[in-house]
PDB file of C-alpha atoms (C1' of nucleotides) in Angstrom:
ATOM      1  CA  MET A 234      65.834 -55.399 -56.338  1.00 65.00           C
ATOM      2  CA  GLN A 235      62.402 -56.833 -56.772  1.00 66.00           C
ATOM      3  CA  PRO A 236      60.915 -59.475 -54.547  1.00 64.00           C
ATOM      4  CA  PRO A 237      60.926 -63.002 -55.941  1.00 71.00           C
ATOM      5  CA  PRO A 238      57.610 -64.275 -57.289  1.00 78.00           C
ATOM      6  CA  LEU A 239      56.458 -66.174 -54.245  1.00 78.00           C
ATOM      7  CA  ASP A 240      53.107 -66.620 -55.942  1.00 76.00           C
ATOM      8  CA  SER A 241      54.729 -68.277 -58.911  1.00 77.00           C
ATOM      9  CA  VAL A 242      56.020 -71.034 -56.724  1.00 86.00           C
ATOM     10  CA  ASP A 243      54.230 -74.049 -55.375  1.00 89.00           C
ATOM     11  CA  ILE A 244      54.571 -73.569 -51.645  1.00 93.00           C
ATOM     12  CA  THR A 245      52.436 -73.635 -48.539  1.00 96.00           C
ATOM     13  CA  PRO A 246      51.302 -70.505 -46.686  1.00 96.00           C
ATOM     14  CA  PHE A 247      53.694 -71.323 -43.894  1.00 97.00           C
ATOM     15  CA  GLN A 248      56.637 -71.493 -46.256  1.00 97.00           C
ATOM     16  CA  ARG A 249      55.607 -68.186 -47.716  1.00 96.00           C
ATOM     17  CA  ARG A 250      55.693 -66.631 -44.266  1.00 97.00           C
ATOM     18  CA  VAL A 251      59.152 -68.025 -43.664  1.00 97.00           C
ATOM     19  CA  TYR A 252      60.458 -66.812 -46.998  1.00 97.00           C
ATOM     20  CA  GLU A 253      59.015 -63.357 -46.612  1.00 96.00           C
ATOM     21  CA  ALA A 254      60.581 -63.128 -43.199  1.00 97.00           C
ATOM     22  CA  ALA A 255      63.899 -64.273 -44.625  1.00 97.00           C
ATOM     23  CA  LEU A 256      63.644 -61.595 -47.285  1.00 96.00           C
ATOM     24  CA  GLN A 257      63.420 -59.034 -44.523  1.00 96.00           C
ATOM     25  CA  ILE A 258      66.927 -59.870 -43.445  1.00 97.00           C
ATOM     26  CA  PRO A 259      69.133 -57.048 -44.709  1.00 96.00           C
ATOM     27  CA  HIS A 260      72.377 -57.700 -46.502  1.00 96.00           C
ATOM     28  CA  GLY A 261      75.204 -58.352 -44.094  1.00 96.00           C
ATOM     29  CA  ARG A 262      72.791 -59.379 -41.383  1.00 97.00           C
ATOM     30  CA  VAL A 263      71.799 -62.763 -39.969  1.00 97.00           C
ATOM     31  CA  THR A 264      68.960 -64.308 -37.995  1.00 97.00           C
ATOM     32  CA  THR A 265      68.275 -67.434 -36.025  1.00 97.00           C
ATOM     33  CA  TYR A 266      65.515 -69.956 -36.503  1.00 97.00           C
ATOM     34  CA  LYS A 267      64.152 -68.985 -33.152  1.00 97.00           C
ATOM     35  CA  TRP A 268      63.828 -65.278 -33.864  1.00 97.00           C
ATOM     36  CA  LEU A 269      62.439 -66.012 -37.277  1.00 97.00           C
ATOM     37  CA  GLY A 270      59.962 -68.288 -35.570  1.00 97.00           C
ATOM     38  CA  MET A 271      58.959 -65.500 -33.232  1.00 96.00           C
ATOM     39  CA  ALA A 272      58.573 -63.129 -36.172  1.00 97.00           C
ATOM     40  CA  ILE A 273      56.128 -65.430 -37.909  1.00 97.00           C
ATOM     41  CA  GLY A 274      54.575 -66.863 -34.753  1.00 96.00           C
ATOM     42  CA  CYS A 275      55.944 -70.348 -35.070  1.00 97.00           C
ATOM     43  CA  HIS A 276      56.838 -72.266 -31.931  1.00 96.00           C
ATOM     44  CA  SER A 277      58.807 -74.901 -33.693  1.00 97.00           C
ATOM     45  CA  PRO A 278      62.142 -73.971 -35.241  1.00 97.00           C
ATOM     46  CA  ARG A 279      62.244 -77.373 -36.858  1.00 97.00           C
ATOM     47  CA  ALA A 280      59.322 -76.501 -39.038  1.00 98.00           C
ATOM     48  CA  ILE A 281      61.231 -73.441 -40.201  1.00 98.00           C
ATOM     49  CA  GLY A 282      64.349 -75.399 -40.979  1.00 97.00           C
ATOM     50  CA  GLN A 283      62.294 -77.857 -42.900  1.00 97.00           C
ATOM     51  CA  ALA A 284      60.596 -75.079 -44.808  1.00 97.00           C
ATOM     52  CA  LEU A 285      63.938 -73.531 -45.681  1.00 97.00           C
ATOM     53  CA  ARG A 286      65.227 -76.896 -46.717  1.00 96.00           C
ATOM     54  CA  ARG A 287      62.426 -77.251 -49.203  1.00 95.00           C
ATOM     55  CA  ASN A 288      63.083 -73.721 -50.333  1.00 94.00           C
ATOM     56  CA  PRO A 289      62.391 -73.623 -54.110  1.00 94.00           C
ATOM     57  CA  LEU A 290      63.689 -70.039 -54.266  1.00 93.00           C
ATOM     58  CA  ALA A 291      67.120 -70.964 -52.999  1.00 89.00           C
ATOM     59  CA  PRO A 292      69.113 -68.046 -54.440  1.00 89.00           C
ATOM     60  CA  ASP A 293      66.338 -65.544 -53.910  1.00 93.00           C
ATOM     61  CA  VAL A 294      65.533 -66.493 -50.368  1.00 95.00           C
ATOM     62  CA  PRO A 295      68.665 -65.991 -48.261  1.00 96.00           C
ATOM     63  CA  CYS A 296      68.284 -69.184 -46.296  1.00 96.00           C
ATOM     64  CA  HIS A 297      72.012 -69.002 -45.675  1.00 96.00           C
ATOM     65  CA  ARG A 298      71.455 -65.948 -43.503  1.00 97.00           C
ATOM     66  CA  ILE A 299      69.613 -68.057 -41.001  1.00 97.00           C
ATOM     67  CA  ILE A 300      71.673 -69.683 -38.292  1.00 97.00           C
ATOM     68  CA  ALA A 301      71.065 -71.505 -35.028  1.00 97.00           C
ATOM     69  CA  ALA A 302      70.108 -69.760 -31.806  1.00 96.00           C
ATOM     70  CA  ASP A 303      73.428 -70.588 -30.173  1.00 95.00           C
ATOM     71  CA  LEU A 304      75.119 -68.570 -32.906  1.00 96.00           C
ATOM     72  CA  SER A 305      76.425 -71.673 -34.629  1.00 96.00           C
ATOM     73  CA  ALA A 306      76.003 -72.025 -38.371  1.00 95.00           C
ATOM     74  CA  GLY A 307      73.299 -74.642 -38.102  1.00 95.00           C
ATOM     75  CA  GLY A 308      72.450 -76.781 -41.102  1.00 96.00           C
ATOM     76  CA  PHE A 309      72.109 -76.052 -44.763  1.00 95.00           C
ATOM     77  CA  SER A 310      70.449 -77.794 -47.659  1.00 95.00           C
ATOM     78  CA  GLY A 311      69.539 -80.760 -45.538  1.00 93.00           C
ATOM     79  CA  GLN A 312      72.960 -81.271 -44.107  1.00 94.00           C
ATOM     80  CA  THR A 313      74.400 -80.286 -40.750  1.00 93.00           C
ATOM     81  CA  SER A 314      77.928 -80.551 -42.058  1.00 90.00           C
ATOM     82  CA  GLY A 315      79.778 -80.828 -45.320  1.00 91.00           C
ATOM     83  CA  PRO A 316      80.688 -78.625 -48.288  1.00 93.00           C
ATOM     84  CA  LYS A 317      77.295 -76.981 -48.271  1.00 93.00           C
ATOM     85  CA  ILE A 318      77.946 -75.539 -44.846  1.00 93.00           C
ATOM     86  CA  SER A 319      81.280 -74.244 -46.062  1.00 94.00           C
ATOM     87  CA  LYS A 320      79.549 -72.438 -48.879  1.00 94.00           C
ATOM     88  CA  LYS A 321      77.051 -71.005 -46.439  1.00 95.00           C
ATOM     89  CA  LEU A 322      79.852 -69.678 -44.276  1.00 95.00           C
ATOM     90  CA  ARG A 323      81.614 -68.324 -47.333  1.00 95.00           C
ATOM     91  CA  LEU A 324      78.528 -66.500 -48.526  1.00 95.00           C
ATOM     92  CA  LEU A 325      78.063 -64.963 -45.118  1.00 96.00           C
ATOM     93  CA  ARG A 326      81.697 -63.996 -45.015  1.00 96.00           C
ATOM     94  CA  GLU A 327      81.308 -62.164 -48.274  1.00 96.00           C
ATOM     95  CA  GLU A 328      78.541 -60.205 -46.604  1.00 96.00           C
ATOM     96  CA  GLY A 329      80.789 -59.286 -43.711  1.00 96.00           C
ATOM     97  CA  VAL A 330      79.554 -61.991 -41.374  1.00 96.00           C
ATOM     98  CA  THR A 331      82.443 -64.023 -40.057  1.00 96.00           C
ATOM     99  CA  PHE A 332      82.486 -67.153 -37.928  1.00 95.00           C
ATOM    100  CA  HIS A 333      84.944 -68.142 -35.315  1.00 93.00           C
ATOM    101  CA  LYS A 334      85.180 -71.630 -33.866  1.00 91.00           C
ATOM    102  CA  GLY A 335      81.859 -72.579 -35.382  1.00 92.00           C
ATOM    103  CA  LYS A 336      80.174 -69.559 -33.837  1.00 95.00           C
ATOM    104  CA  ILE A 337      79.416 -66.187 -35.344  1.00 96.00           C
ATOM    105  CA  ALA A 338      82.184 -63.695 -34.652  1.00 95.00           C
ATOM    106  CA  ASP A 339      79.985 -60.630 -34.381  1.00 94.00           C
ATOM    107  CA  PRO A 340      76.633 -61.228 -32.644  1.00 94.00           C
ATOM    108  CA  ALA A 341      75.788 -57.601 -33.339  1.00 94.00           C
ATOM    109  CA  ARG A 342      75.065 -58.659 -36.916  1.00 96.00           C
ATOM    110  CA  LEU A 343      72.053 -60.584 -35.701  1.00 95.00           C
ATOM    111  CA  TYR A 344      68.813 -59.247 -37.081  1.00 96.00           C
ATOM    112  CA  THR A 345      65.999 -59.522 -34.577  1.00 96.00           C
ATOM    113  CA  PHE A 346      63.139 -58.301 -36.805  1.00 96.00           C
ATOM    114  CA  GLY A 347      62.828 -55.243 -34.621  1.00 92.00           C
ATOM    115  CA  LEU A 348      62.118 -57.422 -31.624  1.00 84.00           C
ATOM    116  CA  GLU A 349      64.098 -57.022 -28.445  1.00 75.00           C
ATOM    117  CA  SER A 350      67.016 -59.265 -27.751  1.00 60.00           C
ATOM    118  CA  PRO A 351      66.198 -62.053 -25.300  1.00 54.00           C
TER     119      PRO A 351
ATOM    120  C1'  DA B  40      48.142 -92.179 -39.885  1.00 51.69           C
ATOM    121  C1'  DG B  41      53.146 -92.454 -39.798  1.00 51.69           C
ATOM    122  C1'  DA B  42      57.730 -90.790 -40.536  1.00 51.69           C
ATOM    123  C1'  DC B  43      60.678 -87.151 -41.319  1.00 51.69           C
ATOM    124  C1'  DC B  44      63.130 -82.436 -40.408  1.00 51.69           C
ATOM    125  C1'  DC B  45      68.826 -77.237 -41.480  1.00 51.69           C
ATOM    126  C1'  DG B  46      66.353 -76.548 -33.963  1.00 51.69           C
ATOM    127  C1'  DG B  47      65.705 -75.388 -28.958  1.00 51.69           C
ATOM    128  C1'  DA B  48      65.362 -76.069 -24.190  1.00 51.69           C
ATOM    129  C1'  DC B  49      66.476 -78.806 -20.241  1.00 51.69           C
ATOM    130  C1'  DG B  50      68.771 -82.087 -17.340  1.00 51.69           C
ATOM    131  C1'  DC B  51      72.642 -84.498 -16.223  1.00 51.69           C
ATOM    132  C1'  DG B  52      77.530 -86.070 -16.105  1.00 51.69           C
TER     133       DG B  52
ATOM    134  C1'  DC C 126      81.356 -77.261 -20.650  1.00 51.69           C
ATOM    135  C1'  DG C 127      79.735 -81.213 -23.497  1.00 51.69           C
ATOM    136  C1'  DC C 128      76.243 -84.655 -24.307  1.00 51.69           C
ATOM    137  C1'  DG C 129      72.004 -86.990 -24.094  1.00 51.69           C
ATOM    138  C1'  DT C 130      67.007 -86.479 -24.142  1.00 51.69           C
ATOM    139  C1'  DC C 131      62.369 -84.771 -25.030  1.00 51.69           C
ATOM    140  C1'  DC C 132      59.595 -81.398 -27.168  1.00 51.69           C
ATOM    141  C1'  DG C 133      56.644 -78.999 -30.564  1.00 51.69           C
ATOM    142  C1'  DG C 134      54.928 -77.499 -35.363  1.00 51.69           C
ATOM    143  C1'  DG C 135      54.733 -78.463 -40.145  1.00 51.69           C
ATOM    144  C1'  DT C 136      55.134 -81.177 -44.373  1.00 51.69           C
ATOM    145  C1'  DC C 137      55.546 -85.309 -47.329  1.00 51.69           C
ATOM    146  C1'  DT C 138      54.465 -90.259 -48.247  1.00 51.69           C
TER     147       DT C 138
END
DNA sequence: AGACCCGGACGCG
DNA sequence: CGCGTCCGGGTCT
């Protein structure tokens, strides 16, 4: 599987960092905006969410593997609820990541970019 | 310059 | 435990 042509897309350096970080998330694994922020040195998870929202590489960049720090699903495609979220949960479920009561069922699936858990 | 954003932390009830 | 509030960083108009 070859990396998507990040250079072929019209994005900002920051977005590129976010996308590359997202691409590091292995299949069947998830990450939070916070950890992703730490990985790329961003102190504002909102900026990350916004970058993912404007993600022009939607299918290539697994933005659906990024959830909130409290282990809730978070938003998706600009919405914090709705059918898009359902699809996000479904995609994750197909990867072995299940949610329970709006929270991830297995926190062990969290990918911390090699960093230590808080 | 101003408004907007897919979150997070904190304080309080 | 749930909710309300402020915050910061980045991008688009």
